[in-house]
Amino acid sequence: MSERWTLHPDRALPADPATRPLAREIYAAVRELPIVSMHGHVPVEWFTDDTSFGDPAQLFVVPDHYLTRMLVSLGETLPRLGVGSTPGEDVETDPREIWRRFCAGWKHFRGTPTRYWLEHALVEIFGVTQRPSAETADVLYDRVAARIAEEDFRPRALLDAFGIEVIATTDPAWATLDAHAKLAADGYGDRVLPTFRPDPLLHVDRATWRDDVARLGEAAGVEVTSYDRYLEALRAQRERFVAAGARATDHGHLYADTTPLDDGEAGRILDAALAGTVTAAEAQAFSGHMLFQMAAMSAEDGLVMQLHPGVLRDHARAPFEAFGPDRGYDIPVVTEFTRSLRPVLDAFGHHPGFRMIAFTVDEDVYSRELAPLAGVYPALRLGAPWWFLDAPDAMRRFREAATETAGFSNMSGFVDDTRAFCSIPARHDLARRVDAGYLARLVAEHRLDLDEAIDVAGDLAYRLPQAAYARP
C-alpha cells in the first residue's frame, strides 16, 4: 500500500452512533491511567539484565504462542519461526527470515485480538507506517530493529514509557528469588513483583515431579521425605515469596476440583509419588487436595489465590517433546466450578484472610456458575476474560453474562497474561475500549449515569486490580 498506515481512534468502540460518543468520553477518562499488570509471564531476567531485546523476531515472534500458533495452523512450522529444532528440521536462526515469514502471514490475523495487539505495538510504539506484508517486511524489520537498539528501549525504561505502575512475573515455587532481590536493591522491589507458581509440584505423576520436589527442598532448606516435610517446604517458599513482595499464587490445573483428603491418604499418595509408583487416579485426587491446601495456606499468609483451570496442556505430543510447554498447543475443555469449588468456599469463602480470583476459558460458566459464586462469597472475585477469551467480542459477552449477577465490584480488573512485553499496553488499551463501549450502552439505555460509568471504568482499569491484588 502506498498510503500511510494509521489506526482509527475509535477502533473497538461501538459502531452505533448513539453510544459511540459516550464510549469516547468514557474511554478518554481512563486511557492514560497507569497499568496494573498483576498476572503475566514476562521473565524477571528482562528487568534484572535490562539489556536489548535483541531483534524484531525475538521480541515479537519467537516467544508469542498466540502468534506462532496461527501461522503454524496455516502451514508454517515452529522451527521455521525460530522456536527450536526437530530431528527432521533445523531451527531458523536468521531473525530477518523469521520476520519475513511473520509479515507474509499478516493477513491470517485479520479479525483476531492478536492483530489488534500487533498493530497497536507496531504503530504506537515503533512508528511503523506500512502494513506488514511480504513486500514491506524488510523495511519494517529495519525500522523495528533501529528502535530496539536505542538506549531508552530497555525493559526498565519501558515500564515508564508504557505507564506500567506495577508488574508481576510468574516464578516457579523453587525459585531462589535472587533476581527479585537484585531488583529490590536497584529500587524496583515495589514495581516488579514475584508470583508463586507451584503447579509442577502439585501434579505428582509428572515425569519431572521428583526432580522438581528436590529443587523445592533445596530452595527451602527442607529435605522432602514425607508429606509433612513437603508441606513445610511449600510454606517456607511461600514465606520467601511474601517477603520478596509477592501478592499472589497462580494455579493452572486442568480441573477446578478442591476436594481435600485426610492426612493419612495424602501422605500415602505422596510416599507413592516419591517411590515412583503413584497412579493417575491418585495423582488427580492429590492435585485437588493440594488446591485445598494452597487455599488454606493463602488464608494464613494472605497471598491471593489465582485459579485458572480448564486447559488441556500440550495437546500435541511431538511439539511438546521437541520444544517444551507453552508453544500454542493448549486447548480449552469444559470446566465445572460450582461443585468443584464448594470445599474451598465452604471452608474459606467467608474467611477474612482468604482471597481467590477464578478465571475460565469456558464461556458457558460465566452466568451459570462463576458470576453467582462471586456474587455471594466475599472471598471470591471473578477474573477477567483470559487467553482464548481476551478478544473484543468475548470480553463484551463476559460483561453481559457476569455483571448483572456479580456486579462490577466483584471483578478483579483486567489481566494481560502475556510473555510479549510490547503487547501489554495494547491489551490493556483494548480492554479499556471494550469496557467503555459496554458502559456507554448502559448509559444510553439510562441504566447508568455518565458520571457513574466513568467511575466504573476507572475501577475496572485501575482501582479494582489494586484492590484484588492488595498486599498480604
GROMACS .gro file of C-alpha atoms in nm:
model
  472
    1MET     CA    1   0.000   0.000   0.000
    2SER     CA    2   0.124   0.347  -0.082
    3GLU     CA    3  -0.091   0.535   0.169
    4ARG     CA    4   0.030   0.582   0.526
    5TRP     CA    5  -0.089   0.313   0.769
    6THR     CA    6  -0.268   0.465   1.067
    7LEU     CA    7  -0.501   0.334   1.335
    8HIS     CA    8  -0.854   0.466   1.371
    9PRO     CA    9  -0.904   0.648   1.703
   10ASP     CA   10  -1.240   0.476   1.751
   11ARG     CA   11  -1.116   0.121   1.696
   12ALA     CA   12  -1.302  -0.136   1.908
   13LEU     CA   13  -1.555   0.128   2.021
   14PRO     CA   14  -1.923   0.073   1.938
   15ALA     CA   15  -2.034   0.143   1.582
   16ASP     CA   16  -2.375   0.261   1.697
   17PRO     CA   17  -2.392   0.644   1.663
   18ALA     CA   18  -2.587   0.679   1.988
   19THR     CA   19  -2.329   0.502   2.204
   20ARG     CA   20  -2.002   0.584   2.029
   21PRO     CA   21  -1.977   0.946   2.157
   22LEU     CA   22  -2.046   0.823   2.511
   23ALA     CA   23  -1.785   0.550   2.472
   24ARG     CA   24  -1.531   0.806   2.351
   25GLU     CA   25  -1.586   1.015   2.662
   26ILE     CA   26  -1.563   0.718   2.898
   27TYR     CA   27  -1.252   0.583   2.726
   28ALA     CA   28  -1.084   0.925   2.730
   29ALA     CA   29  -1.127   0.935   3.108
   30VAL     CA   30  -0.929   0.612   3.160
   31ARG     CA   31  -0.699   0.593   2.859
   32GLU     CA   32  -0.394   0.730   3.040
   33LEU     CA   33  -0.446   0.558   3.376
   34PRO     CA   34  -0.142   0.358   3.493
   35ILE     CA   35  -0.131  -0.012   3.409
   36VAL     CA   36  -0.151  -0.260   3.695
   37SER     CA   37  -0.027  -0.585   3.537
   38MET     CA   38  -0.067  -0.845   3.808
   39HIS     CA   39  -0.095  -1.162   3.600
   40GLY     CA   40   0.160  -1.209   3.326
   41HIS     CA   41   0.462  -1.411   3.224
   42VAL     CA   42   0.731  -1.161   3.134
   43PRO     CA   43   1.063  -1.311   3.253
   44VAL     CA   44   1.208  -1.137   3.557
   45GLU     CA   45   1.552  -1.161   3.396
   46TRP     CA   46   1.446  -0.899   3.141
   47PHE     CA   47   1.435  -0.645   3.421
   48THR     CA   48   1.742  -0.761   3.610
   49ASP     CA   49   1.959  -0.774   3.298
   50ASP     CA   50   1.791  -0.468   3.141
   51THR     CA   51   1.957  -0.535   2.807
   52SER     CA   52   1.840  -0.505   2.447
   53PHE     CA   53   1.556  -0.726   2.329
   54GLY     CA   54   1.786  -0.840   2.051
   55ASP     CA   55   1.596  -0.826   1.725
   56PRO     CA   56   1.238  -0.797   1.597
   57ALA     CA   57   1.193  -1.172   1.567
   58GLN     CA   58   1.297  -1.235   1.928
   59LEU     CA   59   1.077  -0.953   2.052
   60PHE     CA   60   0.761  -1.023   1.854
   61VAL     CA   61   0.758  -1.370   1.701
   62VAL     CA   62   0.954  -1.640   1.881
   63PRO     CA   63   0.813  -1.603   2.236
   64ASP     CA   64   0.449  -1.533   2.140
   65HIS     CA   65   0.246  -1.852   2.115
   66TYR     CA   66  -0.064  -1.650   2.016
   67LEU     CA   67   0.123  -1.552   1.704
   68THR     CA   68   0.307  -1.873   1.620
   69ARG     CA   69   0.004  -2.099   1.666
   70MET     CA   70  -0.189  -1.912   1.396
   71LEU     CA   71   0.097  -1.930   1.149
   72VAL     CA   72   0.153  -2.298   1.223
   73SER     CA   73  -0.218  -2.367   1.165
   74LEU     CA   74  -0.173  -2.230   0.812
   75GLY     CA   75   0.139  -2.415   0.710
   76GLU     CA   76   0.439  -2.268   0.888
   77THR     CA   77   0.644  -2.476   1.132
   78LEU     CA   78   0.784  -2.386   1.471
   79PRO     CA   79   1.144  -2.443   1.353
   80ARG     CA   80   1.087  -2.204   1.061
   81LEU     CA   81   0.961  -1.948   1.316
   82GLY     CA   82   1.274  -1.977   1.528
   83VAL     CA   83   1.128  -2.174   1.818
   84GLY     CA   84   1.357  -2.478   1.804
   85SER     CA   85   1.475  -2.778   1.606
   86THR     CA   86   1.324  -3.120   1.543
   87PRO     CA   87   1.500  -3.434   1.418
   88GLY     CA   88   1.375  -3.353   1.070
   89GLU     CA   89   1.411  -2.976   1.064
   90ASP     CA   90   1.673  -2.734   1.193
   91VAL     CA   91   1.570  -2.414   1.364
   92GLU     CA   92   1.578  -2.096   1.160
   93THR     CA   93   1.847  -1.871   1.305
   94ASP     CA   94   1.816  -1.572   1.072
   95PRO     CA   95   1.587  -1.326   1.251
   96ARG     CA   96   1.514  -1.137   0.931
   97GLU     CA   97   1.388  -1.456   0.767
   98ILE     CA   98   1.166  -1.531   1.067
   99TRP     CA   99   1.029  -1.176   1.046
  100ARG     CA  100   0.960  -1.217   0.673
  101ARG     CA  101   0.753  -1.526   0.741
  102PHE     CA  102   0.554  -1.341   1.006
  103CYS     CA  103   0.489  -1.047   0.774
  104ALA     CA  104   0.394  -1.275   0.485
  105GLY     CA  105   0.129  -1.428   0.711
  106TRP     CA  106  -0.012  -1.096   0.834
  107LYS     CA  107  -0.347  -1.144   0.662
  108HIS     CA  108  -0.414  -1.455   0.870
  109PHE     CA  109  -0.453  -1.240   1.182
  110ARG     CA  110  -0.745  -1.041   1.045
  111GLY     CA  111  -1.030  -1.031   1.295
  112THR     CA  112  -0.820  -1.166   1.583
  113PRO     CA  113  -0.710  -0.989   1.901
  114THR     CA  114  -0.352  -1.071   1.803
  115ARG     CA  115  -0.397  -0.838   1.505
  116TYR     CA  116  -0.513  -0.560   1.738
  117TRP     CA  117  -0.220  -0.604   1.978
  118LEU     CA  118   0.037  -0.626   1.700
  119GLU     CA  119  -0.084  -0.325   1.507
  120HIS     CA  120  -0.105  -0.120   1.827
  121ALA     CA  121   0.256  -0.207   1.909
  122LEU     CA  122   0.387  -0.153   1.557
  123VAL     CA  123   0.216   0.183   1.502
  124GLU     CA  124   0.201   0.332   1.852
  125ILE     CA  125   0.535   0.208   1.987
  126PHE     CA  126   0.754   0.168   1.678
  127GLY     CA  127   0.607   0.430   1.446
  128VAL     CA  128   0.557   0.183   1.161
  129THR     CA  129   0.369   0.345   0.870
  130GLN     CA  130   0.317   0.045   0.640
  131ARG     CA  131   0.120  -0.271   0.698
  132PRO     CA  132   0.320  -0.592   0.733
  133SER     CA  133   0.343  -0.794   0.414
  134ALA     CA  134   0.596  -0.990   0.216
  135GLU     CA  135   0.679  -0.670   0.029
  136THR     CA  136   0.724  -0.445   0.336
  137ALA     CA  137   0.892  -0.699   0.567
  138ASP     CA  138   1.249  -0.575   0.529
  139VAL     CA  139   1.158  -0.207   0.567
  140LEU     CA  140   0.959  -0.285   0.882
  141TYR     CA  141   1.237  -0.503   1.018
  142ASP     CA  142   1.489  -0.221   0.983
  143ARG     CA  143   1.251   0.027   1.150
  144VAL     CA  144   1.178  -0.201   1.447
  145ALA     CA  145   1.542  -0.310   1.482
  146ALA     CA  146   1.660   0.050   1.494
  147ARG     CA  147   1.414   0.132   1.772
  148ILE     CA  148   1.510  -0.180   1.970
  149ALA     CA  149   1.876  -0.075   1.955
  150GLU     CA  150   1.810   0.261   2.118
  151GLU     CA  151   1.922   0.303   2.480
  152ASP     CA  152   1.579   0.406   2.604
  153PHE     CA  153   1.422   0.089   2.463
  154ARG     CA  154   1.518  -0.130   2.757
  155PRO     CA  155   1.277  -0.317   2.986
  156ARG     CA  156   1.314  -0.083   3.283
  157ALA     CA  157   1.271   0.230   3.073
  158LEU     CA  158   0.967   0.079   2.905
  159LEU     CA  159   0.794   0.043   3.239
  160ASP     CA  160   0.772   0.422   3.236
  161ALA     CA  161   0.709   0.453   2.863
  162PHE     CA  162   0.420   0.205   2.882
  163GLY     CA  163   0.279   0.353   3.201
  164ILE     CA  164   0.321   0.030   3.396
  165GLU     CA  165   0.289   0.109   3.765
  166VAL     CA  166   0.343  -0.248   3.882
  167ILE     CA  167   0.404  -0.578   3.705
  168ALA     CA  168   0.409  -0.931   3.841
  169THR     CA  169   0.629  -1.203   3.699
  170THR     CA  170   0.545  -1.573   3.737
  171ASP     CA  171   0.813  -1.771   3.917
  172PRO     CA  172   0.849  -2.142   3.994
  173ALA     CA  173   0.785  -2.235   4.357
  174TRP     CA  174   1.150  -2.337   4.396
  175ALA     CA  175   1.285  -2.000   4.279
  176THR     CA  176   1.560  -1.851   4.493
  177LEU     CA  177   1.420  -1.505   4.407
  178ASP     CA  178   1.775  -1.372   4.373
  179ALA     CA  179   1.663  -1.179   4.064
  180HIS     CA  180   1.390  -1.006   4.261
  181ALA     CA  181   1.637  -0.928   4.538
  182LYS     CA  182   1.859  -0.757   4.281
  183LEU     CA  183   1.564  -0.556   4.154
  184ALA     CA  184   1.477  -0.453   4.509
  185ALA     CA  185   1.835  -0.338   4.562
  186ASP     CA  186   1.805  -0.133   4.241
  187GLY     CA  187   1.484   0.033   4.362
  188TYR     CA  188   1.234  -0.180   4.171
  189GLY     CA  189   1.116  -0.400   4.458
  190ASP     CA  190   0.770  -0.241   4.470
  191ARG     CA  191   0.731  -0.236   4.094
  192VAL     CA  192   0.834  -0.582   3.970
  193LEU     CA  193   0.683  -0.848   4.194
  194PRO     CA  194   0.711  -1.228   4.200
  195THR     CA  195   0.416  -1.468   4.181
  196PHE     CA  196   0.428  -1.816   4.338
  197ARG     CA  197   0.354  -2.087   4.074
  198PRO     CA  198   0.359  -2.436   4.230
  199ASP     CA  199   0.181  -2.634   3.955
  200PRO     CA  200   0.464  -2.879   3.873
  201LEU     CA  201   0.488  -2.972   4.243
  202LEU     CA  202   0.117  -3.044   4.284
  203HIS     CA  203   0.087  -3.295   3.998
  204VAL     CA  204   0.274  -3.592   4.137
  205ASP     CA  205   0.257  -3.808   3.823
  206ARG     CA  206   0.454  -3.569   3.604
  207ALA     CA  207   0.781  -3.706   3.474
  208THR     CA  208   0.979  -3.421   3.631
  209TRP     CA  209   0.797  -3.423   3.967
  210ARG     CA  210   1.068  -3.582   4.182
  211ASP     CA  211   1.336  -3.357   4.035
  212ASP     CA  212   1.114  -3.053   4.091
  213VAL     CA  213   1.047  -3.156   4.452
  214ALA     CA  214   1.421  -3.187   4.506
  215ARG     CA  215   1.458  -2.831   4.375
  216LEU     CA  216   1.186  -2.718   4.613
  217GLY     CA  217   1.360  -2.882   4.907
  218GLU     CA  218   1.695  -2.732   4.817
  219ALA     CA  219   1.549  -2.383   4.785
  220ALA     CA  220   1.355  -2.415   5.111
  221GLY     CA  221   1.631  -2.589   5.306
  222VAL     CA  222   1.398  -2.882   5.375
  223GLU     CA  223   1.464  -3.239   5.266
  224VAL     CA  224   1.130  -3.361   5.133
  225THR     CA  225   1.099  -3.718   5.260
  226SER     CA  226   0.736  -3.713   5.375
  227TYR     CA  227   0.407  -3.534   5.331
  228ASP     CA  228   0.469  -3.314   5.635
  229ARG     CA  229   0.810  -3.212   5.504
  230TYR     CA  230   0.658  -3.144   5.163
  231LEU     CA  231   0.406  -2.903   5.317
  232GLU     CA  232   0.682  -2.749   5.527
  233ALA     CA  233   0.889  -2.678   5.217
  234LEU     CA  234   0.594  -2.520   5.035
  235ARG     CA  235   0.517  -2.297   5.334
  236ALA     CA  236   0.881  -2.192   5.362
  237GLN     CA  237   0.892  -2.090   4.998
  238ARG     CA  238   0.563  -1.905   5.023
  239GLU     CA  239   0.710  -1.709   5.315
  240ARG     CA  240   1.010  -1.623   5.100
  241PHE     CA  241   0.780  -1.501   4.821
  242VAL     CA  242   0.577  -1.285   5.062
  243ALA     CA  243   0.899  -1.132   5.194
  244ALA     CA  244   1.002  -1.054   4.834
  245GLY     CA  245   0.678  -0.865   4.770
  246ALA     CA  246   0.457  -1.132   4.613
  247ARG     CA  247   0.086  -1.063   4.608
  248ALA     CA  248  -0.047  -1.389   4.463
  249THR     CA  249  -0.014  -1.755   4.380
  250ASP     CA  250  -0.103  -1.891   4.037
  251HIS     CA  251  -0.264  -2.230   3.966
  252GLY     CA  252  -0.329  -2.366   3.617
  253HIS     CA  253  -0.475  -2.711   3.689
  254LEU     CA  254  -0.685  -2.900   3.437
  255TYR     CA  255  -0.971  -2.932   3.685
  256ALA     CA  256  -1.106  -2.690   3.945
  257ASP     CA  257  -1.160  -2.971   4.198
  258THR     CA  258  -1.064  -2.874   4.555
  259THR     CA  259  -1.175  -3.187   4.742
  260PRO     CA  260  -0.947  -3.243   5.045
  261LEU     CA  261  -0.811  -3.581   5.151
  262ASP     CA  262  -0.740  -3.687   5.506
  263ASP     CA  263  -0.376  -3.653   5.605
  264GLY     CA  264  -0.318  -4.027   5.604
  265GLU     CA  265  -0.435  -4.070   5.245
  266ALA     CA  266  -0.246  -3.762   5.128
  267GLY     CA  267   0.069  -3.896   5.294
  268ARG     CA  268   0.024  -4.237   5.135
  269ILE     CA  269  -0.007  -4.085   4.787
  270LEU     CA  270   0.296  -3.864   4.837
  271ASP     CA  271   0.500  -4.163   4.952
  272ALA     CA  272   0.393  -4.347   4.636
  273ALA     CA  273   0.496  -4.049   4.426
  274LEU     CA  274   0.838  -4.039   4.593
  275ALA     CA  275   0.872  -4.410   4.520
  276GLY     CA  276   0.761  -4.365   4.159
  277THR     CA  277   0.453  -4.587   4.191
  278VAL     CA  278   0.171  -4.331   4.201
  279THR     CA  279  -0.131  -4.390   3.975
  280ALA     CA  280  -0.307  -4.135   3.756
  281ALA     CA  281  -0.619  -4.151   3.973
  282GLU     CA  282  -0.416  -4.095   4.289
  283ALA     CA  283  -0.237  -3.803   4.127
  284GLN     CA  284  -0.563  -3.638   4.023
  285ALA     CA  285  -0.708  -3.674   4.372
  286PHE     CA  286  -0.387  -3.534   4.522
  287SER     CA  287  -0.389  -3.230   4.292
  288GLY     CA  288  -0.741  -3.139   4.410
  289HIS     CA  289  -0.637  -3.192   4.769
  290MET     CA  290  -0.338  -2.965   4.723
  291LEU     CA  291  -0.553  -2.687   4.578
  292PHE     CA  292  -0.743  -2.703   4.907
  293GLN     CA  293  -0.413  -2.690   5.095
  294MET     CA  294  -0.298  -2.393   4.888
  295ALA     CA  295  -0.621  -2.216   4.983
  296ALA     CA  296  -0.560  -2.294   5.349
  297MET     CA  297  -0.209  -2.151   5.321
  298SER     CA  298  -0.344  -1.841   5.144
  299ALA     CA  299  -0.584  -1.789   5.434
  300GLU     CA  300  -0.276  -1.791   5.659
  301ASP     CA  301  -0.026  -1.581   5.461
  302GLY     CA  302  -0.263  -1.358   5.261
  303LEU     CA  303  -0.143  -1.440   4.911
  304VAL     CA  304  -0.427  -1.408   4.659
  305MET     CA  305  -0.506  -1.748   4.506
  306GLN     CA  306  -0.543  -1.722   4.129
  307LEU     CA  307  -0.713  -2.026   3.978
  308HIS     CA  308  -0.741  -2.069   3.602
  309PRO     CA  309  -0.835  -2.429   3.521
  310GLY     CA  310  -0.984  -2.584   3.212
  311VAL     CA  311  -0.697  -2.600   2.962
  312LEU     CA  312  -0.561  -2.930   2.835
  313ARG     CA  313  -0.192  -2.855   2.809
  314ASP     CA  314   0.033  -2.973   2.528
  315HIS     CA  315  -0.241  -3.133   2.317
  316ALA     CA  316   0.016  -3.235   2.055
  317ARG     CA  317   0.281  -3.466   2.196
  318ALA     CA  318   0.553  -3.419   1.934
  319PRO     CA  319   0.581  -3.037   1.968
  320PHE     CA  320   0.586  -3.070   2.346
  321GLU     CA  321   0.867  -3.325   2.333
  322ALA     CA  322   1.060  -3.113   2.083
  323PHE     CA  323   1.003  -2.761   2.218
  324GLY     CA  324   0.862  -2.792   2.569
  325PRO     CA  325   0.541  -2.637   2.706
  326ASP     CA  326   0.364  -2.315   2.608
  327ARG     CA  327   0.401  -2.345   2.232
  328GLY     CA  328   0.039  -2.296   2.134
  329TYR     CA  329  -0.098  -2.646   2.173
  330ASP     CA  330  -0.300  -2.579   2.489
  331ILE     CA  331  -0.672  -2.630   2.420
  332PRO     CA  332  -0.975  -2.542   2.640
  333VAL     CA  333  -1.205  -2.807   2.783
  334VAL     CA  334  -1.544  -2.793   2.955
  335THR     CA  335  -1.495  -2.681   3.314
  336GLU     CA  336  -1.716  -2.721   3.623
  337PHE     CA  337  -1.685  -2.481   3.918
  338THR     CA  338  -1.994  -2.499   4.140
  339ARG     CA  339  -1.926  -2.838   4.295
  340SER     CA  340  -1.551  -2.822   4.244
  341LEU     CA  341  -1.501  -2.502   4.444
  342ARG     CA  342  -1.752  -2.591   4.713
  343PRO     CA  343  -1.495  -2.743   4.956
  344VAL     CA  344  -1.271  -2.436   4.944
  345LEU     CA  345  -1.552  -2.182   4.953
  346ASP     CA  346  -1.731  -2.371   5.230
  347ALA     CA  347  -1.411  -2.360   5.434
  348PHE     CA  348  -1.272  -2.020   5.339
  349GLY     CA  349  -1.533  -1.831   5.137
  350HIS     CA  350  -1.607  -1.603   5.432
  351HIS     CA  351  -1.257  -1.609   5.583
  352PRO     CA  352  -1.129  -1.252   5.623
  353GLY     CA  353  -0.777  -1.352   5.521
  354PHE     CA  354  -0.863  -1.551   5.208
  355ARG     CA  355  -0.898  -1.414   4.856
  356MET     CA  356  -0.945  -1.616   4.537
  357ILE     CA  357  -0.970  -1.497   4.177
  358ALA     CA  358  -1.125  -1.751   3.941
  359PHE     CA  359  -1.063  -1.738   3.565
  360THR     CA  360  -1.208  -1.952   3.290
  361VAL     CA  361  -1.183  -2.017   2.918
  362ASP     CA  362  -1.527  -2.183   2.919
  363GLU     CA  363  -1.774  -1.901   2.848
  364ASP     CA  364  -2.077  -2.108   2.944
  365VAL     CA  365  -1.990  -2.096   3.313
  366TYR     CA  366  -1.984  -1.716   3.348
  367SER     CA  367  -2.356  -1.665   3.402
  368ARG     CA  368  -2.435  -2.017   3.524
  369GLU     CA  369  -2.161  -2.067   3.784
  370LEU     CA  370  -1.888  -1.810   3.832
  371ALA     CA  371  -2.092  -1.490   3.848
  372PRO     CA  372  -2.336  -1.635   4.103
  373LEU     CA  373  -2.044  -1.765   4.312
  374ALA     CA  374  -1.858  -1.433   4.302
  375GLY     CA  375  -2.185  -1.255   4.374
  376VAL     CA  376  -2.225  -1.415   4.717
  377TYR     CA  377  -1.887  -1.531   4.857
  378PRO     CA  378  -1.684  -1.237   4.992
  379ALA     CA  379  -1.354  -1.417   4.929
  380LEU     CA  380  -1.413  -1.480   4.558
  381ARG     CA  381  -1.361  -1.239   4.270
  382LEU     CA  382  -1.421  -1.307   3.906
  383GLY     CA  383  -1.115  -1.290   3.685
  384ALA     CA  384  -1.114  -1.110   3.352
  385PRO     CA  385  -1.162  -1.294   3.021
  386TRP     CA  386  -0.840  -1.482   2.973
  387TRP     CA  387  -0.644  -1.646   2.695
  388PHE     CA  388  -0.888  -1.758   2.424
  389LEU     CA  389  -1.145  -1.510   2.555
  390ASP     CA  390  -0.931  -1.194   2.562
  391ALA     CA  391  -1.086  -1.078   2.235
  392PRO     CA  392  -1.324  -0.783   2.185
  393ASP     CA  393  -1.647  -0.976   2.134
  394ALA     CA  394  -1.564  -1.229   2.405
  395MET     CA  395  -1.489  -0.951   2.654
  396ARG     CA  396  -1.821  -0.786   2.572
  397ARG     CA  397  -2.001  -1.115   2.622
  398PHE     CA  398  -1.827  -1.152   2.958
  399ARG     CA  399  -1.960  -0.818   3.079
  400GLU     CA  400  -2.309  -0.906   2.959
  401ALA     CA  401  -2.303  -1.251   3.117
  402ALA     CA  402  -2.146  -1.170   3.451
  403THR     CA  403  -2.223  -0.813   3.553
  404GLU     CA  404  -2.593  -0.849   3.629
  405THR     CA  405  -2.522  -1.121   3.885
  406ALA     CA  406  -2.179  -1.033   4.023
  407GLY     CA  407  -2.182  -0.657   3.972
  408PHE     CA  408  -1.866  -0.467   3.885
  409SER     CA  409  -1.715  -0.463   4.233
  410ASN     CA  410  -1.668  -0.841   4.242
  411MET     CA  411  -1.437  -0.830   3.937
  412SER     CA  412  -1.057  -0.835   3.950
  413GLY     CA  413  -0.988  -0.588   3.672
  414PHE     CA  414  -0.804  -0.676   3.352
  415VAL     CA  415  -0.502  -0.909   3.336
  416ASP     CA  416  -0.288  -0.933   3.023
  417ASP     CA  417  -0.144  -1.285   3.076
  418THR     CA  418   0.138  -1.228   2.827
  419ARG     CA  419   0.502  -1.306   2.757
  420ALA     CA  420   0.506  -1.046   2.479
  421PHE     CA  421   0.616  -0.731   2.662
  422CYS     CA  422   0.514  -0.486   2.390
  423SER     CA  423   0.160  -0.624   2.387
  424ILE     CA  424   0.094  -0.518   2.747
  425PRO     CA  425  -0.018  -0.161   2.671
  426ALA     CA  426  -0.209  -0.285   2.365
  427ARG     CA  427  -0.402  -0.544   2.565
  428HIS     CA  428  -0.493  -0.303   2.841
  429ASP     CA  429  -0.595  -0.043   2.584
  430LEU     CA  430  -0.828  -0.291   2.415
  431ALA     CA  431  -0.988  -0.388   2.747
  432ARG     CA  432  -1.048  -0.021   2.832
  433ARG     CA  433  -1.211   0.040   2.493
  434VAL     CA  434  -1.437  -0.263   2.525
  435ASP     CA  435  -1.542  -0.168   2.877
  436ALA     CA  436  -1.609   0.187   2.761
  437GLY     CA  437  -1.838   0.051   2.492
  438TYR     CA  438  -2.029  -0.168   2.734
  439LEU     CA  439  -2.068   0.113   2.986
  440ALA     CA  440  -2.177   0.353   2.711
  441ARG     CA  441  -2.465   0.121   2.628
  442LEU     CA  442  -2.575   0.120   2.991
  443VAL     CA  443  -2.571   0.500   2.983
  444ALA     CA  444  -2.761   0.515   2.653
  445GLU     CA  445  -3.021   0.279   2.799
  446HIS     CA  446  -3.046   0.501   3.110
  447ARG     CA  447  -2.922   0.221   3.334
  448LEU     CA  448  -2.622   0.425   3.449
  449ASP     CA  449  -2.549   0.796   3.459
  450LEU     CA  450  -2.241   0.909   3.268
  451ASP     CA  451  -2.050   1.006   3.581
  452GLU     CA  452  -2.116   0.657   3.722
  453ALA     CA  453  -1.994   0.494   3.401
  454ILE     CA  454  -1.671   0.694   3.411
  455ASP     CA  455  -1.622   0.596   3.774
  456VAL     CA  456  -1.678   0.227   3.695
  457ALA     CA  457  -1.434   0.248   3.403
  458GLY     CA  458  -1.170   0.376   3.644
  459ASP     CA  459  -1.246   0.090   3.879
  460LEU     CA  460  -1.213  -0.173   3.607
  461ALA     CA  461  -0.896  -0.027   3.459
  462TYR     CA  462  -0.707   0.065   3.775
  463ARG     CA  463  -0.867   0.054   4.119
  464LEU     CA  464  -1.012  -0.299   4.112
  465PRO     CA  465  -0.683  -0.473   4.024
  466GLN     CA  466  -0.515  -0.274   4.301
  467ALA     CA  467  -0.777  -0.394   4.547
  468ALA     CA  468  -0.794  -0.752   4.417
  469TYR     CA  469  -0.416  -0.791   4.446
  470ALA     CA  470  -0.366  -0.597   4.766
  471ARG     CA  471  -0.056  -0.667   4.973
  472PRO     CA  472  -0.088  -0.966   5.208
   0.00000   0.00000   0.00000
